[in-house]
Amino acid sequence: MAFVTEEFKAKAEKLCAKYPRRDAALIPLLQELQKESGYVAEEAMDELARFLGLPYSRVKAVVTFYTMFNREPAGKYHLQVCRNISCHMAGAPGLLALLREKLGIAEGETTKDGQFTLSAVECLGACGAAPVMQVNEEYFERLDEAKLDALLEDLRHGRLRARGL
Ligand code: FES
């Protein structure tokens, strides 16, 4: 399966034109690839490297470094709980334990119904609002177990919104 299709290349050329150097578009292009397939496959990294004229190792290093990139197909909702110091002190371990219990999966796993993937990730850059969890593109801040329960219930009903949390 081709990831960097002719259609993708046309979009990518427009994006590259906005930057002084083509390789500066690497992260936005990876985000675009992930938006289209839900993850960044090995073949996608290889195809993008060739398209940008970069070594494969450089593309792979970026995908491996940033936790926002999924290297495996993720569930419909990717729950990424920050585990760094501010969030840790504010209760992230309890939130992770609750998610493991409620979803029946460990970090790095996806529920059998394909609804949820659980990850513990590095700082999400919102330390002042710890503990923080990212769900797909949305941030949920100052979480506690009751808020997390309500959020899971919302997600189970297909509602992803950051209302009043
Ligand atoms: S430590 Fe959790 S957002 Fe920074």
Short mmCIF file of N, CA and C and ligand atoms in Angstrom, two decimals:
data_model
loop_
_atom_site.label_atom_id
_atom_site.label_comp_id
_atom_site.label_asym_id
_atom_site.label_seq_id
_atom_site.Cartn_x
_atom_site.Cartn_y
_atom_site.Cartn_z
N MET A 1 0.85 -1.20 0.00
CA MET A 1 0.00 0.00 0.00
C MET A 1 0.88 1.25 0.00
N ALA A 2 0.56 2.14 -0.91
CA ALA A 2 1.34 3.39 -0.96
C ALA A 2 0.74 4.41 0.00
N PHE A 3 1.57 5.06 0.75
CA PHE A 3 1.11 6.10 1.67
C PHE A 3 1.34 7.48 1.03
N VAL A 4 2.51 7.64 0.42
CA VAL A 4 2.81 8.92 -0.23
C VAL A 4 2.30 8.81 -1.68
N THR A 5 1.01 9.01 -1.81
CA THR A 5 0.34 8.89 -3.12
C THR A 5 0.56 10.16 -3.93
N GLU A 6 0.12 10.13 -5.18
CA GLU A 6 0.23 11.33 -6.02
C GLU A 6 -0.55 12.49 -5.40
N GLU A 7 -1.71 12.15 -4.85
CA GLU A 7 -2.55 13.17 -4.20
C GLU A 7 -1.82 13.77 -2.99
N PHE A 8 -1.21 12.88 -2.21
CA PHE A 8 -0.47 13.35 -1.03
C PHE A 8 0.70 14.24 -1.48
N LYS A 9 1.39 13.81 -2.55
CA LYS A 9 2.54 14.58 -3.03
C LYS A 9 2.14 16.00 -3.44
N ALA A 10 0.97 16.11 -4.06
CA ALA A 10 0.52 17.44 -4.50
C ALA A 10 0.31 18.34 -3.28
N LYS A 11 -0.32 17.78 -2.24
CA LYS A 11 -0.53 18.55 -1.01
C LYS A 11 0.82 18.86 -0.35
N ALA A 12 1.69 17.88 -0.35
CA ALA A 12 2.98 18.03 0.32
C ALA A 12 3.83 19.11 -0.36
N GLU A 13 3.77 19.18 -1.70
CA GLU A 13 4.55 20.20 -2.41
C GLU A 13 4.11 21.60 -1.98
N LYS A 14 2.80 21.77 -1.82
CA LYS A 14 2.29 23.08 -1.38
C LYS A 14 2.81 23.41 0.01
N LEU A 15 2.80 22.40 0.87
CA LEU A 15 3.28 22.63 2.24
C LEU A 15 4.78 22.93 2.24
N CYS A 16 5.54 22.17 1.47
CA CYS A 16 6.99 22.39 1.42
C CYS A 16 7.32 23.81 0.95
N ALA A 17 6.49 24.33 0.05
CA ALA A 17 6.75 25.66 -0.51
C ALA A 17 6.67 26.76 0.55
N LYS A 18 6.03 26.45 1.68
CA LYS A 18 5.89 27.46 2.75
C LYS A 18 7.15 27.56 3.60
N TYR A 19 8.06 26.62 3.43
CA TYR A 19 9.26 26.59 4.27
C TYR A 19 10.50 26.91 3.44
N PRO A 20 11.52 27.48 4.09
CA PRO A 20 12.75 27.81 3.34
C PRO A 20 13.44 26.54 2.83
N ARG A 21 13.29 25.41 3.57
CA ARG A 21 13.90 24.14 3.13
C ARG A 21 12.85 23.05 3.21
N ARG A 22 12.90 22.12 2.24
CA ARG A 22 11.89 21.06 2.19
C ARG A 22 11.85 20.23 3.48
N ASP A 23 13.02 19.98 4.05
CA ASP A 23 13.02 19.09 5.22
C ASP A 23 12.35 19.72 6.44
N ALA A 24 12.15 21.04 6.41
CA ALA A 24 11.47 21.70 7.53
C ALA A 24 9.99 21.28 7.59
N ALA A 25 9.50 20.72 6.51
CA ALA A 25 8.08 20.29 6.48
C ALA A 25 7.92 18.86 7.00
N LEU A 26 9.00 18.28 7.48
CA LEU A 26 8.94 16.86 7.88
C LEU A 26 7.85 16.59 8.93
N ILE A 27 7.83 17.35 10.01
CA ILE A 27 6.85 17.06 11.07
C ILE A 27 5.41 17.29 10.59
N PRO A 28 5.10 18.45 9.97
CA PRO A 28 3.73 18.58 9.47
C PRO A 28 3.33 17.50 8.46
N LEU A 29 4.27 17.04 7.67
CA LEU A 29 3.93 15.98 6.71
C LEU A 29 3.68 14.65 7.42
N LEU A 30 4.45 14.39 8.45
CA LEU A 30 4.20 13.17 9.23
C LEU A 30 2.83 13.25 9.90
N GLN A 31 2.48 14.45 10.39
CA GLN A 31 1.16 14.62 11.01
C GLN A 31 0.06 14.36 9.99
N GLU A 32 0.29 14.83 8.78
CA GLU A 32 -0.69 14.63 7.71
C GLU A 32 -0.83 13.15 7.38
N LEU A 33 0.29 12.46 7.29
CA LEU A 33 0.25 11.01 7.03
C LEU A 33 -0.52 10.30 8.13
N GLN A 34 -0.26 10.70 9.37
CA GLN A 34 -0.95 10.05 10.49
C GLN A 34 -2.44 10.35 10.45
N LYS A 35 -2.79 11.56 10.06
CA LYS A 35 -4.21 11.92 9.98
C LYS A 35 -4.91 11.01 8.96
N GLU A 36 -4.21 10.71 7.88
CA GLU A 36 -4.83 9.90 6.83
C GLU A 36 -4.94 8.42 7.20
N SER A 37 -3.90 7.87 7.86
CA SER A 37 -3.95 6.42 8.12
C SER A 37 -4.08 6.06 9.59
N GLY A 38 -4.03 7.04 10.49
CA GLY A 38 -4.14 6.75 11.92
C GLY A 38 -2.82 6.38 12.56
N TYR A 39 -1.78 6.17 11.74
CA TYR A 39 -0.47 5.86 12.28
C TYR A 39 0.57 6.10 11.18
N VAL A 40 1.84 6.00 11.55
CA VAL A 40 2.89 6.19 10.55
C VAL A 40 3.62 4.86 10.37
N ALA A 41 3.30 4.18 9.31
CA ALA A 41 3.89 2.86 9.04
C ALA A 41 5.35 3.00 8.61
N GLU A 42 6.09 1.91 8.74
CA GLU A 42 7.49 1.89 8.30
C GLU A 42 7.59 2.30 6.82
N GLU A 43 6.70 1.74 6.00
CA GLU A 43 6.73 2.05 4.56
C GLU A 43 6.46 3.53 4.33
N ALA A 44 5.58 4.11 5.17
CA ALA A 44 5.26 5.53 5.02
C ALA A 44 6.50 6.38 5.31
N MET A 45 7.25 5.98 6.34
CA MET A 45 8.48 6.72 6.68
C MET A 45 9.47 6.63 5.51
N ASP A 46 9.56 5.44 4.94
CA ASP A 46 10.50 5.22 3.84
C ASP A 46 10.08 6.06 2.61
N GLU A 47 8.80 6.03 2.31
CA GLU A 47 8.31 6.78 1.14
C GLU A 47 8.49 8.29 1.36
N LEU A 48 8.22 8.76 2.58
CA LEU A 48 8.36 10.19 2.86
C LEU A 48 9.83 10.61 2.80
N ALA A 49 10.71 9.75 3.31
CA ALA A 49 12.15 10.05 3.26
C ALA A 49 12.58 10.24 1.81
N ARG A 50 12.13 9.33 0.94
CA ARG A 50 12.52 9.43 -0.48
C ARG A 50 11.93 10.69 -1.10
N PHE A 51 10.69 10.98 -0.76
CA PHE A 51 10.03 12.18 -1.30
C PHE A 51 10.79 13.45 -0.90
N LEU A 52 11.24 13.51 0.35
CA LEU A 52 11.92 14.73 0.83
C LEU A 52 13.43 14.69 0.57
N GLY A 53 13.92 13.57 0.10
CA GLY A 53 15.36 13.44 -0.14
C GLY A 53 16.15 13.39 1.16
N LEU A 54 15.56 12.75 2.17
CA LEU A 54 16.22 12.63 3.47
C LEU A 54 16.58 11.18 3.74
N PRO A 55 17.57 10.95 4.61
CA PRO A 55 17.83 9.55 4.99
C PRO A 55 16.63 9.02 5.78
N TYR A 56 16.32 7.75 5.56
CA TYR A 56 15.24 7.09 6.30
C TYR A 56 15.46 7.22 7.80
N SER A 57 16.74 7.10 8.23
CA SER A 57 17.05 7.13 9.66
C SER A 57 16.61 8.45 10.30
N ARG A 58 16.66 9.53 9.54
CA ARG A 58 16.26 10.82 10.12
C ARG A 58 14.74 10.86 10.35
N VAL A 59 14.00 10.35 9.38
CA VAL A 59 12.54 10.32 9.52
C VAL A 59 12.16 9.40 10.67
N LYS A 60 12.78 8.25 10.72
CA LYS A 60 12.48 7.28 11.79
C LYS A 60 12.82 7.87 13.16
N ALA A 61 13.93 8.62 13.25
CA ALA A 61 14.32 9.21 14.53
C ALA A 61 13.26 10.19 15.01
N VAL A 62 12.69 10.96 14.10
CA VAL A 62 11.65 11.94 14.48
C VAL A 62 10.40 11.20 14.94
N VAL A 63 10.00 10.19 14.20
CA VAL A 63 8.77 9.45 14.56
C VAL A 63 8.95 8.74 15.90
N THR A 64 10.15 8.25 16.15
CA THR A 64 10.41 7.54 17.40
C THR A 64 10.48 8.51 18.58
N PHE A 65 11.01 9.70 18.33
CA PHE A 65 11.20 10.68 19.42
C PHE A 65 9.87 11.24 19.93
N TYR A 66 8.99 11.59 19.00
CA TYR A 66 7.74 12.26 19.40
C TYR A 66 6.63 11.24 19.66
N THR A 67 6.11 11.28 20.90
CA THR A 67 5.07 10.30 21.24
C THR A 67 3.76 10.56 20.51
N MET A 68 3.64 11.75 19.89
CA MET A 68 2.38 12.02 19.17
C MET A 68 2.26 11.14 17.92
N PHE A 69 3.35 10.53 17.49
CA PHE A 69 3.27 9.68 16.31
C PHE A 69 3.06 8.23 16.72
N ASN A 70 2.03 7.61 16.14
CA ASN A 70 1.76 6.20 16.40
C ASN A 70 2.47 5.37 15.35
N ARG A 71 3.18 4.35 15.81
CA ARG A 71 3.85 3.47 14.85
C ARG A 71 3.03 2.21 14.56
N GLU A 72 1.95 2.07 15.30
CA GLU A 72 1.02 0.95 15.06
C GLU A 72 -0.36 1.58 14.92
N PRO A 73 -1.28 0.90 14.25
CA PRO A 73 -2.63 1.45 14.19
C PRO A 73 -3.17 1.61 15.62
N ALA A 74 -3.71 2.79 15.92
CA ALA A 74 -4.23 3.05 17.26
C ALA A 74 -5.75 2.90 17.25
N GLY A 75 -6.33 2.84 18.46
CA GLY A 75 -7.78 2.76 18.57
C GLY A 75 -8.42 4.07 18.13
N LYS A 76 -9.75 4.06 18.12
CA LYS A 76 -10.48 5.27 17.72
C LYS A 76 -10.09 6.45 18.62
N TYR A 77 -9.93 6.15 19.92
CA TYR A 77 -9.50 7.18 20.87
C TYR A 77 -8.13 6.78 21.44
N HIS A 78 -7.15 7.63 21.20
CA HIS A 78 -5.82 7.37 21.75
C HIS A 78 -5.65 8.18 23.02
N LEU A 79 -5.68 7.50 24.16
CA LEU A 79 -5.57 8.16 25.46
C LEU A 79 -4.10 8.23 25.85
N GLN A 80 -3.56 9.44 25.90
CA GLN A 80 -2.14 9.61 26.22
C GLN A 80 -2.02 10.37 27.53
N VAL A 81 -1.66 9.66 28.57
CA VAL A 81 -1.56 10.27 29.91
C VAL A 81 -0.12 10.70 30.13
N CYS A 82 0.04 11.97 30.50
CA CYS A 82 1.39 12.46 30.79
C CYS A 82 1.90 11.85 32.09
N ARG A 83 3.13 11.37 32.07
CA ARG A 83 3.69 10.73 33.27
C ARG A 83 4.86 11.51 33.85
N ASN A 84 5.10 12.73 33.35
CA ASN A 84 6.24 13.49 33.86
C ASN A 84 5.93 14.09 35.23
N ILE A 85 6.94 14.77 35.78
CA ILE A 85 6.92 15.08 37.22
C ILE A 85 5.66 15.84 37.70
N SER A 86 5.27 16.93 37.01
CA SER A 86 4.12 17.70 37.51
C SER A 86 2.86 16.84 37.50
N CYS A 87 2.66 16.10 36.44
CA CYS A 87 1.48 15.26 36.34
C CYS A 87 1.57 14.08 37.30
N HIS A 88 2.78 13.56 37.46
CA HIS A 88 2.98 12.45 38.40
C HIS A 88 2.57 12.88 39.80
N MET A 89 3.07 14.08 40.21
CA MET A 89 2.76 14.59 41.55
C MET A 89 1.28 14.90 41.71
N ALA A 90 0.63 15.24 40.61
CA ALA A 90 -0.79 15.64 40.68
C ALA A 90 -1.74 14.46 40.49
N GLY A 91 -1.20 13.25 40.39
CA GLY A 91 -2.10 12.09 40.39
C GLY A 91 -2.14 11.24 39.14
N ALA A 92 -1.22 11.48 38.20
CA ALA A 92 -1.24 10.69 36.96
C ALA A 92 -1.17 9.17 37.20
N PRO A 93 -0.37 8.69 38.18
CA PRO A 93 -0.34 7.23 38.37
C PRO A 93 -1.73 6.65 38.69
N GLY A 94 -2.52 7.39 39.49
CA GLY A 94 -3.88 6.93 39.82
C GLY A 94 -4.77 6.92 38.58
N LEU A 95 -4.60 7.91 37.73
CA LEU A 95 -5.41 7.97 36.50
C LEU A 95 -5.06 6.79 35.59
N LEU A 96 -3.77 6.53 35.47
CA LEU A 96 -3.35 5.40 34.63
C LEU A 96 -3.89 4.08 35.19
N ALA A 97 -3.83 3.94 36.51
CA ALA A 97 -4.33 2.70 37.13
C ALA A 97 -5.82 2.55 36.85
N LEU A 98 -6.55 3.67 36.95
CA LEU A 98 -8.00 3.62 36.70
C LEU A 98 -8.28 3.23 35.25
N LEU A 99 -7.52 3.79 34.34
CA LEU A 99 -7.73 3.47 32.91
C LEU A 99 -7.39 2.01 32.63
N ARG A 100 -6.30 1.53 33.25
CA ARG A 100 -5.95 0.11 33.05
C ARG A 100 -7.08 -0.79 33.53
N GLU A 101 -7.63 -0.42 34.69
CA GLU A 101 -8.70 -1.24 35.27
C GLU A 101 -9.98 -1.16 34.43
N LYS A 102 -10.38 0.06 34.08
CA LYS A 102 -11.65 0.24 33.34
C LYS A 102 -11.59 -0.33 31.93
N LEU A 103 -10.43 -0.21 31.30
CA LEU A 103 -10.33 -0.63 29.90
C LEU A 103 -9.81 -2.07 29.76
N GLY A 104 -9.20 -2.58 30.83
CA GLY A 104 -8.67 -3.95 30.78
C GLY A 104 -7.46 -4.08 29.88
N ILE A 105 -6.71 -3.00 29.74
CA ILE A 105 -5.49 -3.05 28.91
C ILE A 105 -4.36 -2.35 29.66
N ALA A 106 -3.14 -2.63 29.23
CA ALA A 106 -1.97 -1.96 29.79
C ALA A 106 -1.52 -0.87 28.81
N GLU A 107 -0.57 -0.06 29.26
CA GLU A 107 -0.01 0.96 28.38
C GLU A 107 0.56 0.28 27.12
N GLY A 108 0.32 0.91 26.00
CA GLY A 108 0.82 0.35 24.74
C GLY A 108 -0.15 -0.61 24.08
N GLU A 109 -1.30 -0.83 24.73
CA GLU A 109 -2.27 -1.80 24.17
C GLU A 109 -3.55 -1.10 23.70
N THR A 110 -4.29 -1.83 22.88
CA THR A 110 -5.57 -1.33 22.35
C THR A 110 -6.67 -2.30 22.75
N THR A 111 -7.82 -1.78 23.12
CA THR A 111 -8.93 -2.66 23.50
C THR A 111 -9.35 -3.50 22.29
N LYS A 112 -9.89 -4.68 22.56
CA LYS A 112 -10.26 -5.60 21.47
C LYS A 112 -11.26 -4.99 20.50
N ASP A 113 -12.12 -4.10 21.01
CA ASP A 113 -13.13 -3.50 20.11
C ASP A 113 -12.55 -2.34 19.29
N GLY A 114 -11.23 -2.07 19.47
CA GLY A 114 -10.59 -1.03 18.67
C GLY A 114 -10.96 0.39 19.08
N GLN A 115 -11.60 0.53 20.25
CA GLN A 115 -12.03 1.87 20.67
C GLN A 115 -10.93 2.68 21.33
N PHE A 116 -10.14 2.03 22.19
CA PHE A 116 -9.18 2.79 22.99
C PHE A 116 -7.76 2.22 22.91
N THR A 117 -6.80 3.13 22.76
CA THR A 117 -5.40 2.79 22.94
C THR A 117 -4.90 3.60 24.13
N LEU A 118 -4.14 2.98 24.99
CA LEU A 118 -3.64 3.66 26.19
C LEU A 118 -2.13 3.83 26.11
N SER A 119 -1.65 5.05 26.36
CA SER A 119 -0.21 5.30 26.39
C SER A 119 0.14 6.21 27.57
N ALA A 120 1.30 6.00 28.14
CA ALA A 120 1.87 6.93 29.12
C ALA A 120 2.95 7.68 28.35
N VAL A 121 2.88 9.00 28.34
CA VAL A 121 3.78 9.77 27.48
C VAL A 121 4.56 10.81 28.27
N GLU A 122 5.54 11.37 27.61
CA GLU A 122 6.34 12.43 28.24
C GLU A 122 5.56 13.74 28.22
N CYS A 123 6.13 14.77 28.87
CA CYS A 123 5.45 16.05 29.09
C CYS A 123 4.68 16.55 27.87
N LEU A 124 3.43 16.90 28.09
CA LEU A 124 2.57 17.39 27.01
C LEU A 124 2.59 18.91 26.93
N GLY A 125 3.43 19.53 27.77
CA GLY A 125 3.60 20.98 27.69
C GLY A 125 2.47 21.76 28.34
N ALA A 126 1.72 21.13 29.23
CA ALA A 126 0.63 21.84 29.92
C ALA A 126 0.75 21.59 31.42
N CYS A 127 1.99 21.65 31.92
CA CYS A 127 2.29 21.25 33.29
C CYS A 127 1.48 22.04 34.33
N GLY A 128 1.16 23.30 34.03
CA GLY A 128 0.41 24.15 34.96
C GLY A 128 -1.00 23.65 35.17
N ALA A 129 -1.47 22.76 34.32
CA ALA A 129 -2.84 22.24 34.42
C ALA A 129 -2.82 20.73 34.69
N ALA A 130 -1.76 20.28 35.37
CA ALA A 130 -1.60 18.85 35.65
C ALA A 130 -2.71 18.34 36.58
N PRO A 131 -3.06 17.07 36.46
CA PRO A 131 -2.58 16.10 35.49
C PRO A 131 -3.32 16.21 34.15
N VAL A 132 -2.61 15.92 33.09
CA VAL A 132 -3.12 16.15 31.76
C VAL A 132 -3.16 14.85 30.95
N MET A 133 -4.22 14.73 30.14
CA MET A 133 -4.30 13.61 29.21
C MET A 133 -4.70 14.15 27.84
N GLN A 134 -4.05 13.64 26.83
CA GLN A 134 -4.43 14.02 25.46
C GLN A 134 -5.24 12.87 24.87
N VAL A 135 -6.38 13.24 24.25
CA VAL A 135 -7.20 12.24 23.55
C VAL A 135 -7.27 12.70 22.10
N ASN A 136 -6.64 11.95 21.23
CA ASN A 136 -6.48 12.37 19.83
C ASN A 136 -5.88 13.77 19.80
N GLU A 137 -6.60 14.78 19.33
CA GLU A 137 -6.01 16.13 19.27
C GLU A 137 -6.39 16.99 20.49
N GLU A 138 -7.28 16.50 21.34
CA GLU A 138 -7.80 17.31 22.45
C GLU A 138 -7.01 17.09 23.74
N TYR A 139 -6.88 18.18 24.53
CA TYR A 139 -6.25 18.08 25.84
C TYR A 139 -7.34 18.12 26.92
N PHE A 140 -7.18 17.29 27.95
CA PHE A 140 -8.06 17.32 29.11
C PHE A 140 -7.17 17.57 30.31
N GLU A 141 -7.46 18.69 31.00
CA GLU A 141 -6.54 19.17 32.03
C GLU A 141 -7.17 19.09 33.43
N ARG A 142 -6.30 19.17 34.44
CA ARG A 142 -6.74 19.11 35.85
C ARG A 142 -7.68 17.95 36.07
N LEU A 143 -7.30 16.81 35.55
CA LEU A 143 -8.17 15.63 35.65
C LEU A 143 -8.15 15.05 37.06
N ASP A 144 -9.25 14.47 37.45
CA ASP A 144 -9.27 13.60 38.63
C ASP A 144 -10.08 12.37 38.24
N GLU A 145 -10.24 11.44 39.16
CA GLU A 145 -10.87 10.18 38.77
C GLU A 145 -12.33 10.37 38.34
N ALA A 146 -13.04 11.28 39.01
CA ALA A 146 -14.46 11.50 38.65
C ALA A 146 -14.56 12.08 37.23
N LYS A 147 -13.69 13.05 36.94
CA LYS A 147 -13.72 13.66 35.60
C LYS A 147 -13.33 12.63 34.54
N LEU A 148 -12.37 11.80 34.89
CA LEU A 148 -11.92 10.78 33.94
C LEU A 148 -13.03 9.77 33.67
N ASP A 149 -13.75 9.40 34.71
CA ASP A 149 -14.89 8.50 34.56
C ASP A 149 -15.93 9.09 33.60
N ALA A 150 -16.24 10.36 33.82
CA ALA A 150 -17.25 11.05 32.99
C ALA A 150 -16.75 11.13 31.54
N LEU A 151 -15.46 11.39 31.40
CA LEU A 151 -14.89 11.49 30.05
C LEU A 151 -14.97 10.14 29.33
N LEU A 152 -14.63 9.07 30.04
CA LEU A 152 -14.70 7.73 29.42
C LEU A 152 -16.12 7.42 28.97
N GLU A 153 -17.07 7.81 29.80
CA GLU A 153 -18.47 7.58 29.48
C GLU A 153 -18.84 8.34 28.19
N ASP A 154 -18.39 9.58 28.12
CA ASP A 154 -18.61 10.39 26.91
C ASP A 154 -18.01 9.70 25.69
N LEU A 155 -16.78 9.25 25.83
CA LEU A 155 -16.09 8.64 24.69
C LEU A 155 -16.78 7.35 24.25
N ARG A 156 -17.26 6.61 25.23
CA ARG A 156 -17.98 5.36 24.89
C ARG A 156 -19.23 5.67 24.07
N HIS A 157 -19.76 6.87 24.23
CA HIS A 157 -20.92 7.29 23.45
C HIS A 157 -20.51 8.15 22.26
N GLY A 158 -19.23 8.11 21.93
CA GLY A 158 -18.77 8.81 20.73
C GLY A 158 -18.67 10.31 20.86
N ARG A 159 -18.61 10.80 22.12
CA ARG A 159 -18.51 12.25 22.31
C ARG A 159 -17.09 12.60 22.77
N LEU A 160 -16.40 13.38 21.95
CA LEU A 160 -15.05 13.83 22.31
C LEU A 160 -15.08 15.34 22.36
N ARG A 161 -15.16 15.87 23.56
CA ARG A 161 -15.16 17.33 23.70
C ARG A 161 -14.62 17.68 25.09
N ALA A 162 -14.01 18.84 25.16
CA ALA A 162 -13.31 19.22 26.39
C ALA A 162 -14.21 20.04 27.31
N ARG A 163 -15.53 19.80 27.28
CA ARG A 163 -16.44 20.65 28.05
C ARG A 163 -16.21 20.61 29.56
N GLY A 164 -16.09 21.80 30.13
CA GLY A 164 -16.09 21.99 31.57
C GLY A 164 -15.14 21.13 32.40
N LEU A 165 -14.12 20.58 31.79
CA LEU A 165 -13.22 19.74 32.60
C LEU A 165 -12.08 20.57 33.15
S1 FES B 1 4.49 17.28 33.27
FE1 FES B 1 2.55 16.74 32.45
S2 FES B 1 2.18 18.27 30.98
FE2 FES B 1 4.18 18.69 31.67
#
